[in-house]
Amino acid sequence: MTQVTRQELWPGVWLRTIHTHKFKSSYMSVTLLTELKQETASENALIPYVLRRGTKKHPDLEAVSAALDELYGGAIEPVVRKKGETQCIGFVGSFLDDAYTLNGESILEQAMGLIGELLLEPCQQDGEFLTSYFEGEKRNLIDKIRSQMNDKRYYAVNRMTQLMCQQEAFGVDKLGSEQTAETISQKGLFAAYERLLDTAAVELYYCGSAPHHQVEQIARTVFAQLNRNTQRIQPDCDVRIHAPVEPQRIQEQMEVSQGKLAMGFRTGGMTCWEEEYPALLLCNAIFGGSTMSKLFLNVREKLSLCYYASSTLEKMKGILLVSSGIEFEKYEQAKSEILAQLRAICAGEIEDWELEGARRTLVGTYLAALDSQNQLEEYWLGQSVAGLEENLNEIANRVEQVTKEQVVAVAQKLELDTIYFLQGMEG
Amino acid sequence: MEKQDFTRLGERMYTTILNNGLPVYVFPKPDFQKKYAFFATNYGGMDMRFCLDGTWHDTPAGVAHYLEHKMFDTKEGNALQQLAQNGASPNAFTSNGITGYYFETTQKFEENLSILLSFVSIPYFTEESVAKEQGIIGQEIGMIEDNPDWRVFNNLMKGLYQYHPIRKSVAGSKESIAQITAQTLYECHQAFYCPANMVLCVAGDVEPEQIVEIAERVLPKEAGVVAQKDYGLAEGNTVAQREYTEKMEVSAPMFQIGFKGDAPKHGEQGMRQELMGDLACEVLLGNSTPLYARLYEQGLINRNFSYGYYGVNGAAFLVAGGESKDPRAVQREIFSETERIAREGVEQSLWERIKKGVYGNKVRSLNSFENLCIGQAQSFFMGTNFLEFPQVYESIQKEDVEQLLQTWVQPERTTLSMIVPMEGSGA
């Protein structure tokens, strides 16, 4: 059986454990939760990558990797995520569970110790990060921001979000922008690191065969040097209820052979905190969130208007995003067909098999996440950021109760905000 | 069914061969919500030329993938939607060597398994439905051709191989798929989708005997005759072309270096070569090697750098790649490190920790039902049992891996494939 426990170790420092014997690995993470802001996003995003380069005890990549090899090929990755308008910065680690080591030895303490060491004891010189680590990772960050344009599907949705939320924190990419990344200084970065350690809410996570009290004990030792005399504040998320009267329309050009159409809707203020949230989830699943959705079956399969068309929900922000790959000349046709599918939902044109199929897909996705360590971590981090404790079984149960009328009611609240089209170069 | 326990791995496997010749493998997973079934044929993108009933057939590139798309059509409609309506997440893939159909579900497993087995074994195409798919697959081809990761790999194959059909894209080209008719698809199905050429693997909290009962009820009673495949002239050790460069709209140069190996043997020898290939990559290029540290510190590679062994019938190679400002410099460094290893050997402590690390990673990967089932299907086609890897792994010595590196990592066996930014684009 699986036991979920959440405990505040010190003010603003939380530990969540999932006690289970299902997996062959233990999965853990440490995440600093801070406000997503244009001025600091790049700086914050750079921090875990510089930290990952070395610690006082393991001063370079080779030494960190050698320590991981000794822990049966464990992995620790720097991660930067965006949950609503919170930037989540930290590390996730996956290690062989103690039950499967060759000589029965326990590696949990050392594994969590290494994560703590990476966060709290960076290799430094004169009160700054090493110049070569700073320069190298800054270059990598800028390259990564630029390379986002390689994946055109991701790029189009990201660009649309940026244009739609120009005045909101949500419009900021989790890595910030190339321009702000360019201005990061070596001195400034270390100051930002120290500030982040002192002000960000901290979320520790463990999933594996060790019971809560054992993990708690280890965590209290490993993270003992976190400052306890400080205010750690969890960021909010601003929700805009309405779209502008006339949707924004933006077209851009790039060297691509397939056009990308992205559309952003406001949900009329519905988010994961509202009563109607399960209905919104189901509405999204029927519209474009599964392989039996209206977008997939009609726009893609029946009319062959696109290679893909799907929709996703930003549950804290109250935004629904449509993403589609089309031939350039099918822009008008694809756009009106996507909107026609939404109007159909609003008019109650939902077949029973569509409603039930979407429900089964959604419930199936939630239940399957119980079996995946990284999906569990992702889910619980999202819940922690949102300040919610509802587990996967509970949300699945609420989805089971939603009626067709409730789906129609939430669909009617969706308002088109922005249409973005990425097309090829002329000639 | 025959039961086999793999205690060190915490796994159990039930095996049987049905009267129609189909091997069935079941991995019971109590405590898990989801159940996973994988039904595969030993037929992939590279199996274009084959002999059936004494007649040789030359089919167009992309036909296996096209067939995969069309298999979901049934007399009643579409199996994809049928499965999705039952809460399953179905999908399929075509690789160079195999075509696999699968679903994951937390609900109605038995019914979903019957649907899977039925739609894969009963072809239903019309000229009209086949023609309509041209548009969808044409779009898919357009999309992958825009993807630099795919291009760099496909060019690598053209560089490494002179004759082997792995040179051709699994999806084919817009021109090649234009030649496909319903007749072509029926012939390929008859040639390769008979029980004698397939395998079924299931993981989850299931009753093994029940899987057998369903398979016997749904599948054809006859084993069928498997077509004979032909991969053209025998490949030598020398590559077709040592360097392959293409311009695309990317932010930084991307590259893959391939080292042509010996075609894998059937049975334990093939498994051994694969494990040796993995270890060879790790001791030469792994995160904890001096070469990796040097390349990373010089900014010649970033965290996107990855590597591995790849093997199919008639072809095997090591591959390493990512983004680099100077891929030729990376290649030079790899050669000089291989020469150093030839002189001095792999350091003993590095060897020991890497052997431990790779083992832990392999065990951790068994968390995934997909890895377990696809791994067993592929191993079966190659004449082994996936979970028997620990014994083979243990027997591999440092000298075996050094020998493999000396033989394969040689200039005449090497191709460097690069995608460089177009003049005047971003970077």
Short mmCIF file of N, CA, C and O in Angstrom, two decimals, chain A residues 22-25 49 52-53 61-62 65-66 69-70 72-75 77-78 94-96 100 102 137 140 146-147 149-150 152 254-258 260 291-292 297 300-302 304 307-308 327 353 357 360-361 363-364 367-368 370-371 373, chain B residues 8-11 29 31-34 69 78 80-81 84-87 90 104 106-107 132 136 139-140 142-143 146 148 249-251 254 287-290 292-293 296-297 301-303 323 353-354 356-357 359-361 363-364 366-367 422 426-427:
data_model
loop_
_atom_site.label_atom_id
_atom_site.label_comp_id
_atom_site.label_asym_id
_atom_site.label_seq_id
_atom_site.Cartn_x
_atom_site.Cartn_y
_atom_site.Cartn_z
N LYS A 22 6.53 -0.57 -4.44
CA LYS A 22 6.24 -0.93 -5.83
C LYS A 22 7.44 -0.83 -6.78
O LYS A 22 7.52 -1.53 -7.76
N PHE A 23 8.32 0.11 -6.47
CA PHE A 23 9.31 0.48 -7.48
C PHE A 23 10.70 -0.09 -7.21
O PHE A 23 11.04 -0.41 -6.09
N LYS A 24 11.50 -0.15 -8.25
CA LYS A 24 12.88 -0.62 -8.12
C LYS A 24 13.80 0.54 -7.79
O LYS A 24 14.99 0.35 -7.58
N SER A 25 13.25 1.73 -7.80
CA SER A 25 14.10 2.89 -7.52
C SER A 25 13.47 3.77 -6.46
O SER A 25 12.27 3.72 -6.20
N TYR A 49 21.96 24.61 -12.71
CA TYR A 49 22.94 24.09 -13.68
C TYR A 49 24.37 24.39 -13.22
O TYR A 49 25.26 23.56 -13.39
N ARG A 52 25.12 22.14 -10.27
CA ARG A 52 25.31 20.73 -10.65
C ARG A 52 26.76 20.44 -11.10
O ARG A 52 27.19 19.30 -11.18
N ARG A 53 27.54 21.53 -11.37
CA ARG A 53 28.90 21.33 -11.85
C ARG A 53 29.85 20.81 -10.77
O ARG A 53 30.85 20.15 -11.06
N LEU A 61 32.56 17.81 -12.52
CA LEU A 61 31.59 16.86 -13.06
C LEU A 61 32.04 15.43 -12.92
O LEU A 61 31.25 14.54 -12.60
N GLU A 62 33.32 15.22 -13.17
CA GLU A 62 33.86 13.87 -13.10
C GLU A 62 33.66 13.31 -11.69
O GLU A 62 33.26 12.15 -11.53
N SER A 65 29.92 12.64 -11.04
CA SER A 65 29.49 11.46 -11.78
C SER A 65 30.06 10.19 -11.18
O SER A 65 29.38 9.15 -11.13
N ALA A 66 31.30 10.26 -10.71
CA ALA A 66 31.91 9.07 -10.09
C ALA A 66 31.14 8.71 -8.83
O ALA A 66 30.88 7.52 -8.58
N ASP A 69 28.01 6.98 -9.95
CA ASP A 69 28.29 5.61 -10.39
C ASP A 69 28.37 4.68 -9.18
O ASP A 69 27.83 3.58 -9.20
N GLU A 70 29.07 5.14 -8.15
CA GLU A 70 29.21 4.32 -6.94
C GLU A 70 27.87 4.04 -6.30
O GLU A 70 27.67 3.02 -5.66
N TYR A 72 25.28 3.03 -7.63
CA TYR A 72 24.60 2.21 -8.62
C TYR A 72 24.00 3.01 -9.77
O TYR A 72 22.85 2.78 -10.18
N GLY A 73 24.80 3.94 -10.27
CA GLY A 73 24.33 4.67 -11.45
C GLY A 73 23.13 5.54 -11.16
O GLY A 73 22.23 5.65 -11.99
N GLY A 74 23.12 6.15 -10.00
CA GLY A 74 22.04 7.09 -9.69
C GLY A 74 22.12 8.29 -10.61
O GLY A 74 23.14 8.54 -11.25
N ALA A 75 21.02 9.02 -10.69
CA ALA A 75 21.00 10.21 -11.54
C ALA A 75 20.49 11.39 -10.74
O ALA A 75 19.54 11.25 -9.97
N GLU A 77 19.42 15.34 -11.72
CA GLU A 77 19.32 16.29 -12.82
C GLU A 77 18.84 17.64 -12.29
O GLU A 77 17.92 17.70 -11.48
N PRO A 78 19.44 18.72 -12.79
CA PRO A 78 18.90 20.03 -12.45
C PRO A 78 17.57 20.20 -13.19
O PRO A 78 17.46 19.77 -14.34
N SER A 94 17.11 9.98 -9.06
CA SER A 94 16.56 8.63 -9.07
C SER A 94 17.70 7.67 -8.77
O SER A 94 18.77 7.76 -9.39
N PHE A 95 17.46 6.77 -7.82
CA PHE A 95 18.51 5.84 -7.38
C PHE A 95 17.94 4.43 -7.28
O PHE A 95 16.73 4.25 -7.11
N LEU A 96 18.82 3.47 -7.32
CA LEU A 96 18.39 2.09 -7.12
C LEU A 96 17.83 2.00 -5.70
O LEU A 96 18.45 2.49 -4.75
N TYR A 100 17.43 -3.57 -3.92
CA TYR A 100 18.04 -4.22 -5.10
C TYR A 100 19.55 -4.04 -5.21
O TYR A 100 20.13 -4.38 -6.23
N LEU A 102 23.45 -4.92 -4.78
CA LEU A 102 24.04 -6.26 -4.92
C LEU A 102 24.44 -6.88 -3.58
O LEU A 102 24.37 -8.08 -3.41
N GLU A 137 27.97 27.51 -18.12
CA GLU A 137 26.54 27.25 -17.98
C GLU A 137 25.70 28.41 -18.50
O GLU A 137 24.59 28.21 -18.98
N ASN A 140 25.49 27.75 -22.06
CA ASN A 140 24.53 26.65 -22.29
C ASN A 140 23.08 27.12 -22.17
O ASN A 140 22.22 26.69 -22.94
N ARG A 146 17.82 29.59 -27.19
CA ARG A 146 17.78 29.69 -28.67
C ARG A 146 17.28 28.40 -29.30
O ARG A 146 16.56 28.43 -30.29
N SER A 147 17.68 27.28 -28.73
CA SER A 147 17.35 26.01 -29.39
C SER A 147 15.88 25.65 -29.23
O SER A 147 15.40 24.72 -29.87
N MET A 149 13.71 27.08 -30.51
CA MET A 149 13.08 27.26 -31.81
C MET A 149 13.27 26.03 -32.71
O MET A 149 12.62 25.91 -33.73
N ASN A 150 14.11 25.10 -32.31
CA ASN A 150 14.27 23.88 -33.10
C ASN A 150 13.00 23.03 -33.10
O ASN A 150 12.66 22.40 -34.07
N LYS A 152 9.49 23.16 -33.35
CA LYS A 152 8.53 24.16 -33.79
C LYS A 152 7.18 24.05 -33.09
O LYS A 152 6.48 25.03 -32.90
N MET A 254 8.96 31.68 -40.60
CA MET A 254 10.20 30.97 -40.34
C MET A 254 10.41 29.95 -41.45
O MET A 254 9.48 29.64 -42.19
N GLU A 255 11.62 29.41 -41.53
CA GLU A 255 11.91 28.41 -42.56
C GLU A 255 11.36 27.05 -42.09
O GLU A 255 12.06 26.27 -41.46
N VAL A 256 10.07 26.79 -42.33
CA VAL A 256 9.47 25.52 -41.94
C VAL A 256 8.69 24.97 -43.11
O VAL A 256 8.25 25.72 -43.97
N SER A 257 8.50 23.65 -43.14
CA SER A 257 7.71 23.10 -44.24
C SER A 257 6.27 22.84 -43.81
O SER A 257 5.42 22.56 -44.62
N GLN A 258 6.04 22.93 -42.49
CA GLN A 258 4.68 22.73 -42.00
C GLN A 258 4.29 23.91 -41.12
O GLN A 258 5.08 24.36 -40.29
N LYS A 260 2.32 26.08 -38.14
CA LYS A 260 1.89 25.78 -36.78
C LYS A 260 0.84 26.81 -36.37
O LYS A 260 1.09 28.01 -36.44
N THR A 291 -7.12 11.07 -27.89
CA THR A 291 -7.18 10.59 -29.28
C THR A 291 -8.62 10.34 -29.74
O THR A 291 -8.85 9.92 -30.86
N MET A 292 -9.59 10.58 -28.84
CA MET A 292 -10.97 10.50 -29.32
C MET A 292 -11.67 11.84 -29.15
O MET A 292 -12.89 11.92 -29.09
N LEU A 297 -10.48 13.63 -33.89
CA LEU A 297 -11.34 12.85 -34.79
C LEU A 297 -11.85 13.65 -35.98
O LEU A 297 -11.92 13.13 -37.08
N ARG A 300 -8.48 16.31 -37.59
CA ARG A 300 -7.38 15.52 -38.12
C ARG A 300 -7.88 14.35 -38.96
O ARG A 300 -7.59 14.25 -40.15
N GLU A 301 -8.65 13.45 -38.35
CA GLU A 301 -9.00 12.21 -39.03
C GLU A 301 -10.02 12.42 -40.15
O GLU A 301 -9.81 11.98 -41.27
N LYS A 302 -11.12 13.09 -39.84
CA LYS A 302 -12.21 13.16 -40.80
C LYS A 302 -11.91 14.15 -41.92
O LYS A 302 -12.11 13.86 -43.09
N SER A 304 -8.84 15.63 -42.47
CA SER A 304 -7.41 15.64 -42.84
C SER A 304 -6.86 17.07 -42.95
O SER A 304 -6.09 17.37 -43.85
N TYR A 307 -1.85 17.51 -39.23
CA TYR A 307 -1.24 16.29 -38.75
C TYR A 307 -1.56 16.05 -37.29
O TYR A 307 -1.78 14.94 -36.86
N TYR A 308 -1.58 17.12 -36.50
CA TYR A 308 -1.97 16.95 -35.11
C TYR A 308 -2.79 18.16 -34.67
O TYR A 308 -2.65 19.25 -35.23
N GLU A 327 -0.94 22.47 -43.11
CA GLU A 327 -0.35 23.02 -44.32
C GLU A 327 -0.69 24.52 -44.36
O GLU A 327 -1.76 24.92 -43.93
N TRP A 353 -20.72 8.47 -26.24
CA TRP A 353 -19.42 7.80 -26.32
C TRP A 353 -18.28 8.80 -26.21
O TRP A 353 -17.20 8.49 -25.72
N GLY A 357 -15.93 8.25 -23.22
CA GLY A 357 -14.56 7.98 -23.68
C GLY A 357 -13.57 8.96 -23.06
O GLY A 357 -12.51 8.58 -22.56
N ARG A 360 -13.15 8.12 -19.44
CA ARG A 360 -12.31 6.94 -19.21
C ARG A 360 -10.83 7.28 -19.42
O ARG A 360 -9.96 6.85 -18.69
N THR A 361 -10.55 8.09 -20.47
CA THR A 361 -9.17 8.47 -20.73
C THR A 361 -8.60 9.26 -19.54
O THR A 361 -7.50 8.98 -19.06
N VAL A 363 -9.69 9.46 -16.35
CA VAL A 363 -9.56 8.64 -15.14
C VAL A 363 -8.38 7.68 -15.28
O VAL A 363 -7.57 7.53 -14.37
N GLY A 364 -8.25 7.10 -16.47
CA GLY A 364 -7.13 6.18 -16.73
C GLY A 364 -5.79 6.87 -16.55
O GLY A 364 -4.86 6.30 -15.98
N LEU A 367 -5.11 7.35 -12.77
CA LEU A 367 -4.78 6.11 -12.07
C LEU A 367 -3.41 5.58 -12.51
O LEU A 367 -2.64 5.07 -11.69
N ALA A 368 -3.10 5.73 -13.79
CA ALA A 368 -1.81 5.25 -14.28
C ALA A 368 -0.66 6.04 -13.68
O ALA A 368 0.44 5.52 -13.48
N LEU A 370 -0.34 6.84 -10.74
CA LEU A 370 0.01 6.22 -9.46
C LEU A 370 1.14 5.22 -9.62
O LEU A 370 1.81 4.86 -8.65
N ASP A 371 1.33 4.74 -10.84
CA ASP A 371 2.35 3.72 -11.09
C ASP A 371 3.65 4.29 -11.64
O ASP A 371 4.54 3.54 -12.01
N GLN A 373 6.82 6.90 -11.02
CA GLN A 373 7.45 7.75 -10.00
C GLN A 373 7.62 9.19 -10.45
O GLN A 373 7.46 10.11 -9.65
N ARG B 8 17.01 -11.78 -8.09
CA ARG B 8 17.83 -10.58 -7.92
C ARG B 8 17.16 -9.35 -8.48
O ARG B 8 17.40 -8.22 -8.06
N LEU B 9 16.33 -9.55 -9.48
CA LEU B 9 15.66 -8.42 -10.13
C LEU B 9 14.26 -8.21 -9.58
O LEU B 9 13.58 -7.26 -9.97
N GLY B 10 13.81 -9.12 -8.70
CA GLY B 10 12.45 -9.01 -8.19
C GLY B 10 11.41 -9.18 -9.29
O GLY B 10 10.37 -8.54 -9.26
N GLU B 11 11.69 -10.05 -10.26
CA GLU B 11 10.76 -10.25 -11.37
C GLU B 11 10.38 -11.72 -11.51
O GLU B 11 11.13 -12.61 -11.14
N LYS B 29 2.39 -8.18 -11.92
CA LYS B 29 2.79 -7.00 -11.15
C LYS B 29 1.72 -6.63 -10.15
O LYS B 29 0.91 -5.72 -10.39
N ASP B 31 -0.02 -4.89 -6.96
CA ASP B 31 0.09 -3.51 -6.45
C ASP B 31 -0.03 -2.45 -7.54
O ASP B 31 -0.17 -1.28 -7.24
N PHE B 32 0.09 -2.84 -8.80
CA PHE B 32 0.02 -1.81 -9.84
C PHE B 32 -1.41 -1.67 -10.36
O PHE B 32 -2.15 -2.63 -10.45
N GLN B 33 -1.76 -0.45 -10.68
CA GLN B 33 -3.09 -0.13 -11.22
C GLN B 33 -3.14 -0.45 -12.70
O GLN B 33 -4.12 -0.92 -13.23
N LYS B 34 -2.04 -0.14 -13.39
CA LYS B 34 -2.12 -0.23 -14.84
C LYS B 34 -1.67 -1.60 -15.33
O LYS B 34 -0.91 -2.30 -14.68
N HIS B 69 -0.23 2.31 -39.52
CA HIS B 69 -1.31 3.30 -39.46
C HIS B 69 -2.66 2.68 -39.84
O HIS B 69 -3.66 2.91 -39.19
N ASN B 78 -12.81 2.17 -36.00
CA ASN B 78 -11.40 2.39 -35.71
C ASN B 78 -11.05 1.88 -34.32
O ASN B 78 -11.64 2.28 -33.32
N LEU B 80 -8.44 2.35 -32.53
CA LEU B 80 -7.85 3.35 -31.65
C LEU B 80 -8.94 3.96 -30.75
O LEU B 80 -8.78 4.10 -29.55
N GLN B 81 -10.06 4.28 -31.39
CA GLN B 81 -11.14 4.90 -30.62
C GLN B 81 -11.85 3.90 -29.74
O GLN B 81 -12.28 4.22 -28.64
N ALA B 84 -9.67 3.64 -26.78
CA ALA B 84 -9.70 4.88 -26.01
C ALA B 84 -11.02 5.00 -25.25
O ALA B 84 -11.06 5.45 -24.11
N GLN B 85 -12.09 4.56 -25.88
CA GLN B 85 -13.40 4.62 -25.21
C GLN B 85 -13.43 3.73 -23.97
O GLN B 85 -14.18 3.97 -23.05
N ASN B 86 -12.62 2.69 -23.98
CA ASN B 86 -12.53 1.80 -22.83
C ASN B 86 -11.48 2.28 -21.83
O ASN B 86 -11.06 1.52 -20.97
N GLY B 87 -11.02 3.49 -22.00
CA GLY B 87 -10.07 4.05 -21.03
C GLY B 87 -8.64 3.64 -21.24
O GLY B 87 -7.78 3.92 -20.41
N PRO B 90 -3.90 3.61 -26.26
CA PRO B 90 -3.29 2.75 -27.26
C PRO B 90 -2.29 3.51 -28.10
O PRO B 90 -2.38 4.73 -28.23
N GLU B 104 -2.02 0.71 -22.70
CA GLU B 104 -1.88 0.70 -21.26
C GLU B 104 -3.26 1.03 -20.74
O GLU B 104 -3.95 1.86 -21.31
N THR B 106 -6.09 1.01 -17.09
CA THR B 106 -6.39 0.69 -15.70
C THR B 106 -7.80 0.09 -15.63
O THR B 106 -8.28 -0.24 -14.57
N GLN B 107 -8.45 -0.01 -16.79
CA GLN B 107 -9.84 -0.45 -16.82
C GLN B 107 -10.05 -1.43 -17.98
O GLN B 107 -9.40 -1.32 -19.00
N LYS B 132 -6.59 7.89 -48.60
CA LYS B 132 -6.80 9.01 -47.69
C LYS B 132 -5.64 9.17 -46.71
O LYS B 132 -5.29 10.28 -46.31
N ILE B 136 -2.31 12.19 -44.41
CA ILE B 136 -1.87 12.20 -43.00
C ILE B 136 -0.39 11.81 -42.88
O ILE B 136 0.39 12.47 -42.21
N GLN B 139 1.93 14.45 -44.20
CA GLN B 139 2.14 15.50 -43.20
C GLN B 139 3.15 15.04 -42.15
O GLN B 139 4.01 15.79 -41.72
N GLU B 140 3.03 13.78 -41.74
CA GLU B 140 3.96 13.26 -40.73
C GLU B 140 5.38 13.27 -41.27
O GLU B 140 6.33 13.64 -40.58
N GLY B 142 6.49 15.27 -43.59
CA GLY B 142 6.89 16.69 -43.61
C GLY B 142 7.39 17.13 -42.25
O GLY B 142 8.39 17.85 -42.14
N MET B 143 6.72 16.67 -41.22
CA MET B 143 7.08 17.10 -39.88
C MET B 143 8.43 16.51 -39.46
O MET B 143 9.26 17.21 -38.90
N ASP B 146 11.38 18.17 -41.00
CA ASP B 146 11.73 19.46 -40.40
C ASP B 146 12.50 19.29 -39.11
O ASP B 146 12.98 20.26 -38.53
N PRO B 148 15.48 18.42 -36.97
CA PRO B 148 16.92 18.22 -37.18
C PRO B 148 17.47 16.96 -36.50
O PRO B 148 18.41 16.35 -37.02
N GLU B 249 17.54 25.27 -40.44
CA GLU B 249 17.38 26.38 -39.51
C GLU B 249 17.48 25.88 -38.08
O GLU B 249 16.50 25.55 -37.43
N VAL B 250 18.71 25.79 -37.60
CA VAL B 250 18.96 25.41 -36.21
C VAL B 250 19.82 26.49 -35.58
O VAL B 250 20.49 27.25 -36.27
N SER B 251 19.80 26.55 -34.23
CA SER B 251 20.52 27.62 -33.56
C SER B 251 22.01 27.30 -33.41
O SER B 251 22.84 28.18 -33.40
N MET B 254 24.43 20.63 -34.93
CA MET B 254 24.11 19.38 -34.26
C MET B 254 24.90 18.29 -34.96
O MET B 254 25.20 18.39 -36.13
N ASN B 287 29.54 10.08 -18.40
CA ASN B 287 29.65 11.29 -17.59
C ASN B 287 30.83 11.32 -16.64
O ASN B 287 31.27 12.38 -16.25
N SER B 288 31.30 10.16 -16.21
CA SER B 288 32.38 10.19 -15.22
C SER B 288 33.75 9.91 -15.85
O SER B 288 34.70 9.64 -15.16
N THR B 289 33.83 9.98 -17.18
CA THR B 289 35.12 9.75 -17.83
C THR B 289 35.89 11.07 -18.01
O THR B 289 35.28 12.14 -18.09
N PRO B 290 37.22 10.97 -18.09
CA PRO B 290 38.01 12.17 -18.34
C PRO B 290 37.66 12.83 -19.68
O PRO B 290 37.66 14.06 -19.78
N TYR B 292 34.71 12.98 -21.25
CA TYR B 292 33.48 13.75 -21.12
C TYR B 292 33.76 15.08 -20.42
O TYR B 292 33.32 16.14 -20.87
N ALA B 293 34.50 15.01 -19.31
CA ALA B 293 34.80 16.23 -18.54
C ALA B 293 35.53 17.24 -19.43
O ALA B 293 35.22 18.43 -19.44
N TYR B 296 33.19 18.71 -22.09
CA TYR B 296 32.20 19.60 -21.48
C TYR B 296 32.86 20.91 -21.06
O TYR B 296 32.34 21.99 -21.31
N GLU B 297 34.02 20.80 -20.44
CA GLU B 297 34.68 22.02 -19.98
C GLU B 297 35.13 22.91 -21.13
O GLU B 297 35.13 24.13 -21.01
N ILE B 301 30.69 20.10 -25.90
CA ILE B 301 29.40 19.42 -25.79
C ILE B 301 28.62 20.08 -24.65
O ILE B 301 29.20 20.78 -23.83
N ASN B 302 27.31 19.85 -24.63
CA ASN B 302 26.51 20.32 -23.50
C ASN B 302 25.72 19.15 -22.93
O ASN B 302 25.96 17.99 -23.29
N ARG B 303 24.74 19.45 -22.08
CA ARG B 303 24.03 18.36 -21.40
C ARG B 303 23.17 17.53 -22.35
O ARG B 303 22.68 16.46 -21.96
N GLU B 323 24.74 18.70 -29.48
CA GLU B 323 25.03 19.98 -30.10
C GLU B 323 26.49 20.31 -29.83
O GLU B 323 27.01 20.02 -28.76
N ARG B 353 33.45 1.13 -11.14
CA ARG B 353 32.27 1.92 -10.79
C ARG B 353 31.30 2.02 -11.96
O ARG B 353 30.08 2.04 -11.76
N ILE B 354 31.83 2.01 -13.19
CA ILE B 354 30.92 2.06 -14.33
C ILE B 354 30.13 0.76 -14.45
O ILE B 354 28.94 0.76 -14.74
N LYS B 356 29.19 -1.06 -12.02
CA LYS B 356 28.16 -0.98 -10.98
C LYS B 356 27.03 -0.03 -11.42
O LYS B 356 25.85 -0.32 -11.27
N GLY B 357 27.44 1.11 -11.97
CA GLY B 357 26.47 2.12 -12.40
C GLY B 357 25.55 1.63 -13.50
O GLY B 357 24.33 1.80 -13.43
N TYR B 359 24.78 -1.40 -14.19
CA TYR B 359 23.89 -2.43 -13.64
C TYR B 359 22.68 -1.79 -12.96
O TYR B 359 21.52 -2.15 -13.23
N GLY B 360 22.95 -0.82 -12.08
CA GLY B 360 21.86 -0.14 -11.37
C GLY B 360 20.86 0.48 -12.34
O GLY B 360 19.65 0.39 -12.16
N ASN B 361 21.38 1.08 -13.40
CA ASN B 361 20.50 1.71 -14.40
C ASN B 361 19.62 0.70 -15.10
O ASN B 361 18.46 0.97 -15.39
N VAL B 363 18.60 -2.17 -13.91
CA VAL B 363 17.57 -2.64 -12.99
C VAL B 363 16.48 -1.57 -12.83
O VAL B 363 15.30 -1.86 -12.87
N ARG B 364 16.90 -0.32 -12.68
CA ARG B 364 15.92 0.76 -12.53
C ARG B 364 14.99 0.86 -13.73
O ARG B 364 13.82 1.19 -13.60
N LEU B 366 13.66 -1.36 -15.29
CA LEU B 366 12.59 -2.36 -15.25
C LEU B 366 11.33 -1.84 -14.55
O LEU B 366 10.31 -2.51 -14.53
N ASN B 367 11.39 -0.65 -13.96
CA ASN B 367 10.19 -0.01 -13.43
C ASN B 367 9.14 0.15 -14.51
O ASN B 367 7.96 0.19 -14.24
N MET B 422 21.87 27.62 -41.19
CA MET B 422 21.91 28.28 -42.48
C MET B 422 22.52 29.65 -42.30
O MET B 422 22.37 30.26 -41.24
N GLY B 426 19.52 32.97 -37.03
CA GLY B 426 19.71 33.24 -35.60
C GLY B 426 21.12 33.34 -35.05
O GLY B 426 21.59 34.42 -34.74
N ALA B 427 21.82 32.20 -34.95
CA ALA B 427 23.06 32.15 -34.18
C ALA B 427 24.21 32.91 -34.82
O ALA B 427 24.30 32.99 -36.03
#
